[in-house]
Structures are given as structure tokens and as C-alpha cells.
Amino acid sequence: MDKMIYADNAATTAMSERAAKAMLPYLTQIFGNPSSLHTVGQIAKEELEKARASVARSLGCEPREIYFTSGGSEADNQAIRSAAETGAGKGKKHIITTAFEHHAVLHTLKKLEKEGFEVTYLPVGSYGYVTAEQVKQAIRPSTALVTVMYANNEVGTIQPIAEIAEVCRAAGVTFHTDAVQAVGHIPVDVKAAGVDMLSLSAHKFHGPKGIGALYCRRGVPLRTFIEGGAQERGKRAGTENVGAAVAMAVALEDAVSGLTENAAKLVKMRDRIIDGLLKIPHSRLNGGRENRLPGNVNMCFEGIEGESLLLLLNEKGICASSGSACTSGSLDPSHVLLALGLPHEVAHGSLRLSFSESNTEEDADAILKAVPEVVEYLRSISPVWDDLVKGRRKHLI
Amino acid sequence: MALYSEKVMDHFRNPRNVGVIEDADGVGEVGNAKCGDIMKIYLKIENDVITDVKFSTFGCGSAIASSSMATELIKGKPLSQALELTNKAVAEALDGLPAHKMHCSVLAEEAIRAAIKNYYDTHGIPYDKSEFPDPSDADEHPADED
Ligand SMILES: Cc1ncc(COP(=O)(O)O)c(C=O)c1O
């Protein structure tokens, strides 16, 4: 294998050199505990607060509105649990979400359902969008929370977050958005969007893994998620991961400052790949083309299965992902593709390519050569494709 | 990828006996596209011996490797021996399969049995029906999967 083409940036990204460099001194030199009164601790404290201020600047809010977490999953759990408990205290036990949220959201909601909450899962249509009108229609006097993802992690569709926030504000309902895939990739300004809570995760924008943040607007009650010390203003106990917070701040600064340029480059690459792969007969693009994350391509190819597609692409040095059952570790293909209304047999044949600014047009060329070859080969050994070609089975796409 | 043994990857990369036998004596198809795996096995049979075998598979890497290995294990063998092939033997010949992929080897065993049953049925050969229970979805996907 000469060169590895990494096209799975929605799963995680490589840390940037600048973020890694910023983090290093915290492993050995600036090791203090920010809660300590002595100089060593206070230096760490100062750097932690600088990182908080920087993240706040990147998102357009105040430093005190940023709570560091262990990542996107924790931020989602904390936001939803907190709003649910606050709602329950007022007798409100209804939550609105979408059918295609990340499992960090969906599994938290499933647990709340067991605890007596009622959850409305808004359909996302065949292109993968919800509307503010749908949210408006679903709101009840008992609604405690609306949680809608900013952009979907599999199909990349960007939701009308500002419009949904407005509907929620008018109805007096707390609004949380999982912006893990959006932050650093499309402009996100929490004040302009008007959201109450927002989750982000550093490893999706070239920061370290295991660190993220929850934005919680001043005035929105936030419950303590991890009991213990008074860190994060008493809302999340545990000695802070100062170096990771600093590196996240650096990565976010870079992502935001390079956003316009990177997005323009990625959109060009994305569209070239989508157009090229759509030339494969009986293929389809999953998710709408408008309002789509700049680096996201998600396709289905009829008559083949996603895991074997990924393995063969891996043999050719291309790292991608799929929503097939075999790769999800369950019996069903991805809930996101099913939410778009795809039949199971089509959803099994999905491929997600997600790019970062370090991908090149040569990578795109290699992908445009490799994917059609692999699809054609797998079809040549597939009884399903044989049936489709011979008319014994109806084409679904 | 370390998910699979080198043997699985070899049979996945270079599957043996891929293809179709147009004038097959027995054809068996098991699985379900909805669940993500279908295996189809074609047999050429002379004097109760499998003289040729081909397969086509829609499914994951281990499904393709299991079909390939199963066809290797029955090629040139008498039917009685092919009927004794178990999914465990297929998995062992592949140096093991991850627990949640064992159903792929079950499919391979079932596809062979289905093809032999089809041979008996289409050639008017009597057989003990109780030896060929309908492969059910439950068999393909053991309930203890996570
Ligand atoms: C939309 C979305 N939400 C939440 C998460 C979880 O983030 P983390 O891995 O930081 O816990 C991810 C990433 O896997 C994601 O894509």
C-alpha cells in the first residue's frame, strides 16, 4: 500500500500539528491541578480559563457559558438529562427530537422514556431535514425540551437550527442542539442561532479525543452531571484535562479562521465525487444536496453489501465507513438511512466518505477510480445483482 | 484489518469457485437481502459425487469467505460427506470467525444443504424430509448477538 487515503473524518480527524504542540507542555511541565492554590496550580488554572475564553469567542458566547466535558456524548447526555429533570420538576415530561439523531441523544432519550417521559421522534423526510413548522406542531404545554442535531453525522444534512430555536423561544421551550458535526465545519454562532444548549467535540475538528464542551446559555438551568469537586462551576466534577482543553481551543480557532476557504475547497471535491459516483448505475445519494456538510458524501449502490465494499476499499488504501448492519454491529442497517425511508436491502449497500482539508484532488481521483471498480466486482459475485439484471428482482434505486 | 483472520481475508480477497453453473444439478439459495446476506450455491453431481461447485454471495467479508471455504470443502466429495459439513467446520477451516459473524458460516452450511435438497427434489430422489428442516431466520442470526 503506497499511500493511505483517509476519508473518514466524520468518525474522527487527525490532530493538527498546532493543537498537538499546544497540548504537549501540559503532559510534563504545566501539570498543576487548577484547583490548587499554589503557583503551579494557578498557572494551569489560568491556561484553562484562557482556553475557555477562546472557545467562547469561537462560538460567540461568554466564557462562563462554556462547560468542558469528556466529549460530545457527555455533553449530549448532560444537556438532555438536565433539561428533562428541570422539566419534570414543573410536571413537563415531553421531549421532541428527530428520528436520526446520534445514539448519544437517542439512547439517552430511550432511557428517559423508561423513566416516564414521552418522546416525539420527528420524521426527517427522504432528504434528511426537519422543519421549524414540524417542531412547532409537535410542541405541547408539557414539552420540556426540543433537541435537534445541527448536522447529521451520516448524511451530512444541516438542519434549520435558527428557525427551530425561534419556534422554541416563542413557546418557552428549552432547545438543545448536538452540533458535534457542525462546529468547525460550518459557521456556528450560538447567539445568532439563538440556541439554549449546544454540544461540541474536539476530535471532529482536529482537536484531541476525549474533550468537548457544552454551551449552556446564561439563565438556562444546568444540573450537575458528575458529583464531586466544584470544577466547571460545580456542574461537572473531576480534575480538568487542561492540555486537552487548550488544544481544543487552538484547533477550534484554526477551524473557524480557515472555515470559509476550507469549505469552498471541500464543497468542490464533494460535488465532483458525488457527480462521479452517481454515474454508477443504480446508485443514489443519501441526504439532500443543498444544506449539506462540505465534506460529506453518502451513497448507496444496489446489489452489494457495505462491509465487503469497505474491506476492498481498505485493500486499496481508502478508509471509509458504511451504515450496513455488519458495520453497525447490529442486525439492522443504520437508523439514519432507515429514517430516510431507504429499504433495508438498499441501506446495507451504503458508503460514507467524509473529507477534511488535508484531502487532495488526487485523493478524489483515486476514489473515483476505486469505488466503481469495487462496486462492479462485488456486483459480479452477487446473486442479488444477478436477479436484478435478469429481472427476477425489481430495482429499488 | 485485524477484524478477520488472514485465512478469512485470503478467501475474501481471492474467493474460490465464484460463478454460476448454468446447467447445475442442484441450486440452493439462503439468506435474505433485508438482513444483508444471501448465498447461492450451484452443484454439478455425478454418481452422488460433487464434481463441480460454484457460488455467488451478497454479504459481508465473512459471508464471502465462508461461501468460498465451504465450496472448497465439498468439491469432489460424495454427497453424504457434504451433508455432514457443519458451520463449525467452515469457521475452523477459516481459522475462526468473530462471534457476531458465526451466522455467516451457518448460512454456508444451509446453502449447501439447500442445494443438495434441490438436487433430490428435481431428480426425484427420495430422502428423509426431517433431515432438511427449513432454514429459519432465527438460525441465521443467533439471539445472543449484541
Ligand atoms: C452527531 C454526533 N454526536 C455525538 C457524537 C459523540 O461525540 P464523542 O465521540 O466526542 O463522544 C458524535 C461522534 O461520534 C457525533 O457525530
Coordinates of C-alpha atoms and ligand atoms in Angstrom, one line a residue:
Chain A
M1 CA 0.0 0.0 0.0
D2 CA 1.7 3.2 -1.1
K3 CA -0.5 5.9 0.3
M4 CA -3.4 5.9 2.7
I5 CA -6.3 8.0 1.8
Y6 CA -8.2 8.9 4.9
A7 CA -11.9 9.6 4.1
D8 CA -13.5 9.0 7.4
N9 CA -13.2 12.4 9.0
A10 CA -16.8 12.3 10.4
A11 CA -15.6 9.4 12.6
T12 CA -12.6 11.3 13.8
T13 CA -9.9 13.6 12.5
A14 CA -6.1 13.7 12.9
M15 CA -5.0 16.2 15.4
S16 CA -3.5 19.3 13.9
E17 CA 0.2 20.0 14.5
R18 CA -0.6 23.2 16.2
A19 CA -3.1 21.5 18.6
A20 CA -0.7 18.7 19.3
K21 CA 2.1 21.2 20.0
A22 CA -0.1 23.3 22.3
M23 CA -1.0 20.1 24.3
L24 CA 2.5 18.7 24.8
P25 CA 3.7 21.0 27.7
Y26 CA 0.7 20.0 29.8
L27 CA 1.8 16.4 30.0
T28 CA 5.0 17.2 31.8
Q29 CA 5.6 20.9 32.5
I30 CA 2.3 22.6 33.2
F31 CA 0.9 19.7 35.1
G32 CA -0.7 21.6 38.0
N33 CA -4.2 21.0 39.3
P34 CA -6.3 24.1 38.6
S35 CA -7.9 23.8 42.0
S36 CA -4.6 24.1 43.8
L37 CA -3.8 27.5 45.4
H38 CA -0.1 27.4 44.7
T39 CA 1.6 28.8 41.7
V40 CA 1.9 25.6 39.8
G41 CA -1.9 25.0 40.1
Q42 CA -2.8 28.6 39.3
I43 CA -0.8 28.6 36.1
A44 CA -2.8 25.6 35.0
K45 CA -6.0 27.4 36.1
E46 CA -5.1 30.5 34.1
E47 CA -4.5 28.5 30.9
L48 CA -7.7 26.6 31.4
E49 CA -9.6 29.8 31.6
K50 CA -7.8 31.2 28.6
A51 CA -8.9 28.1 26.7
R52 CA -12.5 28.6 27.9
A53 CA -12.5 32.2 26.7
S54 CA -11.1 31.2 23.4
V55 CA -13.8 28.5 22.8
A56 CA -16.4 31.1 23.9
R57 CA -15.0 33.6 21.3
S58 CA -15.1 31.0 18.6
L59 CA -18.8 30.2 19.3
G60 CA -19.9 33.8 20.1
C61 CA -20.7 33.5 23.7
E62 CA -19.4 34.3 27.2
P63 CA -16.7 32.1 28.8
R64 CA -19.0 31.3 31.8
E65 CA -21.4 29.7 29.3
I66 CA -18.9 27.0 28.3
Y67 CA -18.6 23.8 30.4
F68 CA -15.8 21.4 29.4
T69 CA -16.9 17.8 29.1
S70 CA -15.2 14.5 28.1
G71 CA -16.7 14.9 24.6
G72 CA -19.8 15.1 22.5
S73 CA -21.6 12.1 24.1
E74 CA -21.2 13.5 27.6
A75 CA -22.4 17.0 26.5
D76 CA -25.5 15.5 24.9
N77 CA -26.2 13.3 28.0
Q78 CA -25.8 16.3 30.4
A79 CA -27.9 18.7 28.3
I80 CA -30.8 16.3 27.9
R81 CA -30.7 14.9 31.4
S82 CA -30.6 18.4 32.8
A83 CA -33.5 19.8 30.8
A84 CA -35.5 16.6 31.4
E85 CA -35.0 16.9 35.2
T86 CA -35.8 20.6 35.2
G87 CA -38.9 19.9 33.1
A88 CA -40.1 17.1 35.3
G89 CA -39.8 19.4 38.3
K90 CA -42.5 21.5 36.6
G91 CA -44.6 18.5 35.6
K92 CA -43.3 18.6 32.0
K93 CA -42.4 15.2 30.7
H94 CA -42.5 15.5 26.9
I95 CA -39.4 15.8 24.7
I96 CA -39.2 16.4 20.9
T97 CA -36.3 15.2 18.8
T98 CA -35.7 13.7 15.3
A99 CA -35.6 10.1 14.1
F100 CA -32.0 10.4 13.0
E101 CA -30.1 11.8 16.0
H102 CA -26.8 10.3 17.1
H103 CA -27.1 7.4 19.6
A104 CA -25.7 9.7 22.4
V105 CA -29.0 11.5 22.1
L106 CA -31.3 8.6 21.1
H107 CA -30.1 6.2 23.8
T108 CA -30.4 9.0 26.5
L109 CA -34.0 9.6 25.4
K110 CA -34.8 5.9 25.3
K111 CA -33.7 5.8 29.0
L112 CA -35.9 8.7 29.8
E113 CA -38.8 7.0 28.1
K114 CA -38.4 4.1 30.6
E115 CA -38.4 6.7 33.3
G116 CA -41.8 8.0 32.2
F117 CA -41.0 10.7 29.6
E118 CA -42.8 10.8 26.3
V119 CA -40.6 11.4 23.3
T120 CA -41.8 12.6 19.8
Y121 CA -39.5 11.5 17.0
L122 CA -40.0 13.9 14.1
P123 CA -39.6 12.3 10.7
V124 CA -36.8 13.7 8.5
G125 CA -38.3 13.1 5.1
S126 CA -36.5 11.3 2.2
Y127 CA -33.8 14.1 2.1
G128 CA -33.0 14.2 5.8
Y129 CA -34.3 17.5 7.0
V130 CA -36.8 18.6 9.7
T131 CA -38.6 21.9 9.5
A132 CA -39.4 24.5 12.2
E133 CA -43.0 24.0 11.4
Q134 CA -42.8 20.3 12.3
V135 CA -41.3 21.3 15.7
K136 CA -44.0 24.0 16.2
Q137 CA -46.8 21.5 15.5
A138 CA -45.3 19.0 18.0
I139 CA -44.8 21.4 20.9
R140 CA -47.3 20.8 23.8
P141 CA -47.8 22.6 27.1
S142 CA -45.9 19.7 28.6
T143 CA -42.8 19.9 26.4
A144 CA -39.7 20.2 28.5
L145 CA -37.1 20.1 25.7
V146 CA -36.5 20.1 22.0
T147 CA -33.2 18.5 20.8
V148 CA -32.4 18.6 17.1
M149 CA -28.9 17.9 15.7
Y150 CA -27.2 20.8 13.9
A151 CA -25.9 18.5 11.1
N152 CA -26.3 14.7 10.7
N153 CA -23.2 12.6 11.1
E154 CA -24.0 10.1 8.4
V155 CA -25.7 12.0 5.6
G156 CA -24.4 15.5 6.4
T157 CA -27.7 17.4 6.2
I158 CA -27.8 20.7 8.0
Q159 CA -31.0 21.5 9.9
P160 CA -32.7 24.9 10.1
I161 CA -31.4 25.5 13.7
A162 CA -32.0 29.2 14.0
E163 CA -35.7 28.8 12.8
I164 CA -36.2 25.9 15.2
A165 CA -34.7 28.0 18.0
E166 CA -37.1 30.8 17.3
V167 CA -40.1 28.5 17.5
C168 CA -38.8 27.1 20.8
R169 CA -38.2 30.6 22.2
A170 CA -41.7 31.7 21.3
A171 CA -43.1 28.7 23.1
G172 CA -40.8 29.0 26.1
V173 CA -39.3 25.5 25.5
T174 CA -35.6 24.8 26.1
F175 CA -33.7 24.0 22.9
H176 CA -30.6 21.9 22.7
T177 CA -28.6 21.0 19.5
D178 CA -25.9 18.4 19.0
A179 CA -23.5 20.4 16.9
V180 CA -20.7 17.8 17.0
Q181 CA -20.5 17.6 13.2
A182 CA -21.2 21.2 12.6
V183 CA -18.7 23.1 14.8
G184 CA -15.6 24.0 12.9
H185 CA -17.1 22.9 9.5
I186 CA -19.9 25.4 9.0
P187 CA -20.4 28.8 10.7
V188 CA -21.8 28.3 14.2
D189 CA -22.7 31.3 16.3
V190 CA -24.7 30.3 19.4
K191 CA -26.2 33.8 19.9
A192 CA -27.2 34.3 16.3
A193 CA -28.6 30.8 16.2
G194 CA -30.5 31.5 19.4
V195 CA -30.0 28.0 21.0
D196 CA -30.1 27.4 24.7
M197 CA -27.6 24.5 24.8
L198 CA -25.2 23.2 22.2
S199 CA -22.8 20.2 22.3
L200 CA -19.4 20.0 20.6
S201 CA -16.5 17.6 20.4
A202 CA -12.8 18.5 19.7
H203 CA -11.8 15.3 17.8
K204 CA -14.1 16.2 14.9
F205 CA -12.2 19.4 14.1
H206 CA -8.5 18.3 14.5
G207 CA -8.5 18.6 18.3
P208 CA -7.8 15.8 20.8
K209 CA -10.2 12.9 21.6
G210 CA -11.9 12.8 25.0
I211 CA -12.7 16.5 25.3
G212 CA -15.7 18.5 24.2
A213 CA -17.9 21.2 25.6
L214 CA -21.4 22.1 26.4
Y215 CA -22.6 25.6 25.8
C216 CA -25.4 26.5 28.2
R217 CA -26.9 29.9 27.8
R218 CA -26.9 32.1 31.0
G219 CA -30.2 31.7 32.6
V220 CA -30.9 28.2 31.4
P221 CA -30.7 25.9 34.4
L222 CA -27.9 23.3 34.2
R223 CA -27.9 20.3 36.6
T224 CA -24.8 18.8 38.0
F225 CA -23.9 15.8 35.9
I226 CA -20.9 14.3 37.7
E227 CA -20.9 14.7 41.5
G228 CA -17.7 15.5 43.3
G229 CA -15.5 18.6 43.4
A230 CA -16.5 22.1 42.4
Q231 CA -14.9 22.0 38.9
E232 CA -16.8 23.5 36.0
R233 CA -18.8 25.7 38.3
G234 CA -20.0 22.7 40.2
K235 CA -21.7 21.2 37.2
R236 CA -19.1 18.6 36.3
A237 CA -16.7 17.3 38.9
G238 CA -13.3 16.0 38.1
T239 CA -9.8 17.4 37.7
E240 CA -9.8 19.2 34.4
N241 CA -7.9 18.0 31.4
V242 CA -6.2 21.3 30.9
G243 CA -3.9 20.3 28.0
A244 CA -6.8 18.9 26.0
A245 CA -8.9 22.0 26.7
V246 CA -6.1 24.2 25.5
A247 CA -5.6 22.0 22.4
M248 CA -9.3 22.1 21.6
A249 CA -9.3 25.9 21.8
V250 CA -6.4 26.1 19.4
A251 CA -8.0 23.6 17.0
L252 CA -11.3 25.5 17.1
E253 CA -9.6 28.8 16.4
D254 CA -7.9 27.3 13.4
A255 CA -11.0 25.6 12.1
V256 CA -13.0 28.8 12.4
S257 CA -10.4 31.1 10.8
G258 CA -9.9 28.7 7.9
L259 CA -13.5 27.7 7.6
T260 CA -14.6 29.7 4.5
E261 CA -11.6 28.7 2.5
N262 CA -11.7 25.0 3.5
A263 CA -15.4 24.7 3.0
A264 CA -15.1 26.1 -0.6
K265 CA -12.4 23.6 -1.4
L266 CA -14.3 20.7 0.2
V267 CA -17.6 21.5 -1.5
K268 CA -15.8 21.4 -4.8
M269 CA -14.3 18.0 -4.0
R270 CA -17.5 16.7 -2.5
D271 CA -19.6 17.6 -5.6
R272 CA -17.1 16.2 -8.0
I273 CA -17.2 12.9 -6.1
I274 CA -20.9 12.8 -5.9
D275 CA -21.4 13.5 -9.6
G276 CA -18.7 10.9 -10.5
L277 CA -20.2 8.2 -8.3
L278 CA -23.7 8.8 -9.4
K279 CA -22.6 7.6 -12.8
I280 CA -22.5 4.1 -11.4
P281 CA -25.9 2.6 -12.5
H282 CA -28.4 2.1 -9.7
S283 CA -26.7 4.3 -7.2
R284 CA -28.1 7.1 -5.2
L285 CA -27.0 10.0 -3.0
N286 CA -28.3 9.8 0.6
G287 CA -29.4 13.1 2.0
G288 CA -30.2 16.3 0.2
R289 CA -27.6 18.2 -1.8
E290 CA -28.4 21.6 -0.5
N291 CA -27.5 22.4 3.1
R292 CA -25.1 19.6 3.3
L293 CA -21.8 19.5 5.3
P294 CA -18.9 20.5 2.9
G295 CA -17.0 17.2 3.4
N296 CA -19.9 14.6 3.4
V297 CA -20.6 12.1 0.6
N298 CA -23.1 9.2 1.4
M299 CA -24.2 6.9 -1.4
C300 CA -25.9 3.6 -1.8
F301 CA -25.1 1.1 -4.5
E302 CA -27.8 -1.5 -5.2
G303 CA -26.9 -5.2 -5.1
I304 CA -23.9 -5.1 -2.8
E305 CA -23.2 -5.0 0.9
G306 CA -21.3 -2.2 2.6
E307 CA -18.8 -4.2 4.8
S308 CA -17.3 -6.0 1.8
L309 CA -17.1 -2.7 0.0
L310 CA -15.2 -1.1 2.9
L311 CA -12.8 -4.0 3.2
L312 CA -12.0 -3.9 -0.5
L313 CA -11.5 -0.1 -0.4
N314 CA -9.3 -0.6 2.6
E315 CA -7.2 -3.0 0.5
K316 CA -6.8 -0.1 -2.0
G317 CA -5.7 2.2 0.8
I318 CA -9.0 4.0 1.1
C319 CA -10.5 4.4 4.6
A320 CA -14.3 5.0 4.6
S321 CA -17.4 3.9 6.5
S322 CA -20.8 2.3 5.9
G323 CA -24.2 2.1 7.5
S324 CA -24.6 -1.6 6.7
A325 CA -25.7 -3.9 9.5
C326 CA -22.4 -5.7 9.5
T327 CA -20.5 -2.5 10.3
S328 CA -23.0 -1.2 12.8
G329 CA -22.6 -4.3 14.8
S330 CA -26.3 -4.9 14.9
L331 CA -28.8 -6.8 12.7
D332 CA -30.3 -3.6 11.2
P333 CA -28.6 -1.1 8.9
S334 CA -28.1 2.4 10.1
H335 CA -31.2 4.0 11.7
V336 CA -30.3 7.2 9.8
L337 CA -30.7 5.6 6.4
L338 CA -33.9 3.8 7.5
A339 CA -35.2 7.2 8.7
L340 CA -34.7 8.5 5.2
G341 CA -37.1 5.7 4.1
L342 CA -34.5 3.5 2.4
P343 CA -35.4 -0.2 2.2
H344 CA -33.1 -2.4 4.3
E345 CA -31.6 -4.1 1.3
V346 CA -30.5 -0.8 -0.2
A347 CA -29.3 0.6 3.1
H348 CA -26.9 -2.3 3.5
G349 CA -25.1 -1.1 0.5
S350 CA -24.1 2.3 1.8
L351 CA -20.8 4.1 1.7
R352 CA -19.9 7.3 3.6
L353 CA -16.8 9.3 2.6
S354 CA -16.0 12.3 4.8
F355 CA -13.2 14.6 3.9
S356 CA -11.1 17.2 5.6
E357 CA -9.0 20.0 4.2
S358 CA -5.9 17.7 4.1
N359 CA -7.6 15.5 1.4
T360 CA -6.4 16.4 -2.1
E361 CA -7.9 16.3 -5.6
E362 CA -5.6 13.3 -6.2
D363 CA -7.4 11.5 -3.4
A364 CA -10.7 12.3 -5.2
D365 CA -9.3 10.9 -8.4
A366 CA -8.2 7.7 -6.7
I367 CA -11.7 7.3 -5.1
L368 CA -13.4 7.9 -8.4
K369 CA -11.4 5.1 -9.8
A370 CA -11.5 2.6 -7.0
V371 CA -15.2 2.8 -5.9
P372 CA -16.7 2.0 -9.4
E373 CA -14.2 -0.9 -9.7
V374 CA -15.1 -2.4 -6.4
V375 CA -18.8 -2.0 -6.9
E376 CA -18.6 -3.7 -10.2
Y377 CA -16.6 -6.6 -8.8
L378 CA -18.9 -7.1 -5.9
R379 CA -21.9 -7.0 -8.2
S380 CA -20.3 -9.6 -10.4
I381 CA -20.4 -12.1 -7.5
S382 CA -23.7 -11.0 -6.0
P383 CA -26.8 -13.2 -6.5
V384 CA -28.9 -10.1 -5.7
W385 CA -27.4 -8.2 -8.6
D386 CA -27.8 -11.2 -10.9
D387 CA -31.5 -11.3 -10.0
L388 CA -31.8 -7.6 -10.7
V389 CA -30.1 -7.9 -14.1
K390 CA -32.2 -10.9 -15.1
G391 CA -35.4 -9.2 -14.0
R392 CA -36.2 -11.7 -11.2
R393 CA -36.0 -8.9 -8.7
K394 CA -37.2 -5.3 -9.0
H395 CA -34.7 -2.4 -8.9
L396 CA -35.3 -0.2 -5.9
I397 CA -32.9 2.6 -6.9
Chain B
M1 CA -7.9 -5.1 9.3
A2 CA -7.5 -7.3 12.3
L3 CA -11.2 -8.0 12.5
Y4 CA -10.6 -11.2 10.5
S5 CA -8.0 -13.9 10.3
E6 CA -5.6 -14.0 7.4
K7 CA -7.4 -17.1 6.1
V8 CA -10.7 -15.2 6.0
M9 CA -9.0 -12.3 4.3
D10 CA -7.4 -14.6 1.7
H11 CA -10.7 -16.3 0.9
F12 CA -12.4 -12.8 0.8
R13 CA -9.8 -11.3 -1.5
N14 CA -9.5 -14.3 -3.7
P15 CA -12.7 -16.3 -3.4
R16 CA -12.5 -19.8 -4.9
N17 CA -15.3 -21.2 -7.1
V18 CA -17.1 -17.9 -7.7
G19 CA -19.6 -18.0 -10.5
V20 CA -22.7 -19.7 -11.9
I21 CA -23.2 -23.2 -13.3
E22 CA -25.9 -22.8 -16.0
D23 CA -26.8 -26.5 -16.1
A24 CA -26.5 -27.2 -12.4
D25 CA -28.0 -30.3 -11.0
G26 CA -28.8 -28.6 -7.7
V27 CA -29.1 -24.9 -6.7
G28 CA -29.6 -23.6 -3.2
E29 CA -30.2 -20.1 -2.1
V30 CA -30.4 -19.0 1.6
G31 CA -30.5 -15.7 3.5
N32 CA -32.3 -12.6 2.9
A33 CA -31.3 -9.3 1.3
K34 CA -33.1 -7.4 4.0
C35 CA -30.8 -8.9 6.6
G36 CA -27.8 -8.2 4.4
D37 CA -26.7 -11.7 3.3
I38 CA -27.7 -14.0 0.5
M39 CA -25.7 -17.1 -0.6
K40 CA -26.4 -19.1 -3.7
I41 CA -24.7 -22.4 -4.4
Y42 CA -24.7 -24.4 -7.6
L43 CA -23.8 -28.1 -7.7
K44 CA -22.8 -30.4 -10.5
I45 CA -23.4 -34.0 -9.3
E46 CA -22.3 -37.3 -10.9
N47 CA -22.8 -40.7 -9.2
D48 CA -23.5 -39.0 -5.9
V49 CA -20.2 -37.1 -6.0
I50 CA -20.0 -33.3 -6.3
T51 CA -17.9 -32.8 -9.4
D52 CA -18.2 -29.0 -9.6
V53 CA -19.5 -26.3 -7.3
K54 CA -19.8 -22.5 -7.8
F55 CA -21.3 -19.8 -5.6
S56 CA -22.4 -16.2 -5.6
T57 CA -22.8 -14.2 -2.4
F58 CA -24.3 -10.8 -1.4
G59 CA -22.9 -10.0 2.0
C60 CA -20.0 -9.0 4.3
G61 CA -16.4 -10.2 4.1
S62 CA -17.0 -13.2 6.3
A63 CA -20.1 -14.2 4.2
I64 CA -18.0 -14.2 1.0
A65 CA -15.1 -16.1 2.7
S66 CA -17.4 -18.6 4.3
S67 CA -19.0 -19.4 0.9
S68 CA -15.6 -19.8 -0.7
M69 CA -14.3 -22.1 2.1
A70 CA -17.5 -24.2 2.1
T71 CA -17.3 -24.8 -1.6
E72 CA -13.6 -25.9 -1.3
L73 CA -14.6 -28.3 1.5
I74 CA -17.2 -30.1 -0.6
K75 CA -15.7 -30.0 -4.0
G76 CA -15.0 -33.6 -5.3
K77 CA -16.7 -35.1 -2.2
P78 CA -19.6 -37.6 -2.1
L79 CA -23.0 -36.0 -1.1
S80 CA -23.0 -38.0 2.1
Q81 CA -19.9 -36.2 3.2
A82 CA -21.1 -32.8 2.0
L83 CA -24.2 -33.2 4.1
E84 CA -22.0 -33.7 7.2
L85 CA -20.3 -30.4 6.8
T86 CA -21.1 -28.2 9.8
N87 CA -20.8 -24.5 10.2
K88 CA -18.2 -25.0 12.9
A89 CA -16.0 -26.9 10.4
V90 CA -16.3 -24.0 7.9
A91 CA -15.4 -21.5 10.7
E92 CA -12.5 -23.6 11.9
A93 CA -11.1 -24.0 8.4
L94 CA -11.1 -20.2 8.2
D95 CA -9.1 -20.1 11.5
G96 CA -12.2 -18.8 13.2
L97 CA -14.8 -16.1 12.7
P98 CA -15.7 -13.2 15.1
A99 CA -18.6 -14.3 17.4
H100 CA -21.1 -11.9 15.7
K101 CA -20.1 -13.3 12.3
M102 CA -20.7 -17.0 13.1
H103 CA -24.1 -16.8 11.3
C104 CA -22.2 -16.4 8.0
S105 CA -20.8 -20.0 8.4
V106 CA -24.3 -21.2 9.3
L107 CA -25.6 -19.7 6.1
A108 CA -22.8 -21.6 4.1
E109 CA -23.9 -24.9 5.7
E110 CA -27.5 -24.2 5.0
A111 CA -26.8 -23.2 1.4
I112 CA -25.1 -26.5 0.7
R113 CA -27.9 -28.5 2.3
A114 CA -30.5 -26.4 0.3
A115 CA -28.6 -27.2 -3.0
I116 CA -28.5 -30.9 -2.2
K117 CA -32.2 -30.9 -1.3
N118 CA -32.9 -29.1 -4.6
Y119 CA -31.0 -31.8 -6.4
Y120 CA -33.0 -34.6 -4.7
D121 CA -36.3 -32.7 -5.4
T122 CA -35.6 -32.0 -9.1
H123 CA -34.2 -35.5 -9.7
G124 CA -37.0 -37.4 -8.0
I125 CA -34.6 -38.9 -5.4
P126 CA -36.3 -39.9 -2.2
Y127 CA -34.9 -38.6 1.1
D128 CA -35.7 -38.2 4.8
K129 CA -37.6 -34.9 4.9
S130 CA -36.8 -34.5 8.6
E131 CA -33.1 -34.2 7.8
F132 CA -33.9 -30.9 5.9
P133 CA -35.7 -28.5 8.1
D134 CA -36.5 -25.1 6.6
P135 CA -33.6 -22.8 7.4
S136 CA -35.2 -20.1 9.6
D137 CA -34.1 -16.5 10.2
A138 CA -33.5 -17.5 13.8
D139 CA -30.7 -19.8 12.7
E140 CA -29.1 -17.1 10.6
H141 CA -29.0 -14.7 13.5
P142 CA -28.4 -16.3 16.8
A143 CA -30.3 -14.4 19.5
D144 CA -27.3 -13.8 21.7
E145 CA -25.8 -11.4 19.3
D146 CA -25.2 -7.9 20.5
Ligands
LIG1 C1 -23.5 13.9 15.8 C2 -22.6 13.4 16.9 N1 -23.0 13.5 18.2 C3 -22.2 13.0 19.2 C4 -21.0 12.3 18.9 C5 -20.2 11.8 20.0 O1 -19.1 12.5 20.2 P1 -17.9 12.0 21.1 O2 -17.2 10.9 20.3 O3 -17.0 13.1 21.3 O4 -18.4 11.5 22.4 C6 -20.6 12.2 17.5 C7 -19.4 11.5 17.2 O5 -19.2 10.3 17.2 C8 -21.5 12.7 16.5 O6 -21.1 12.6 15.2

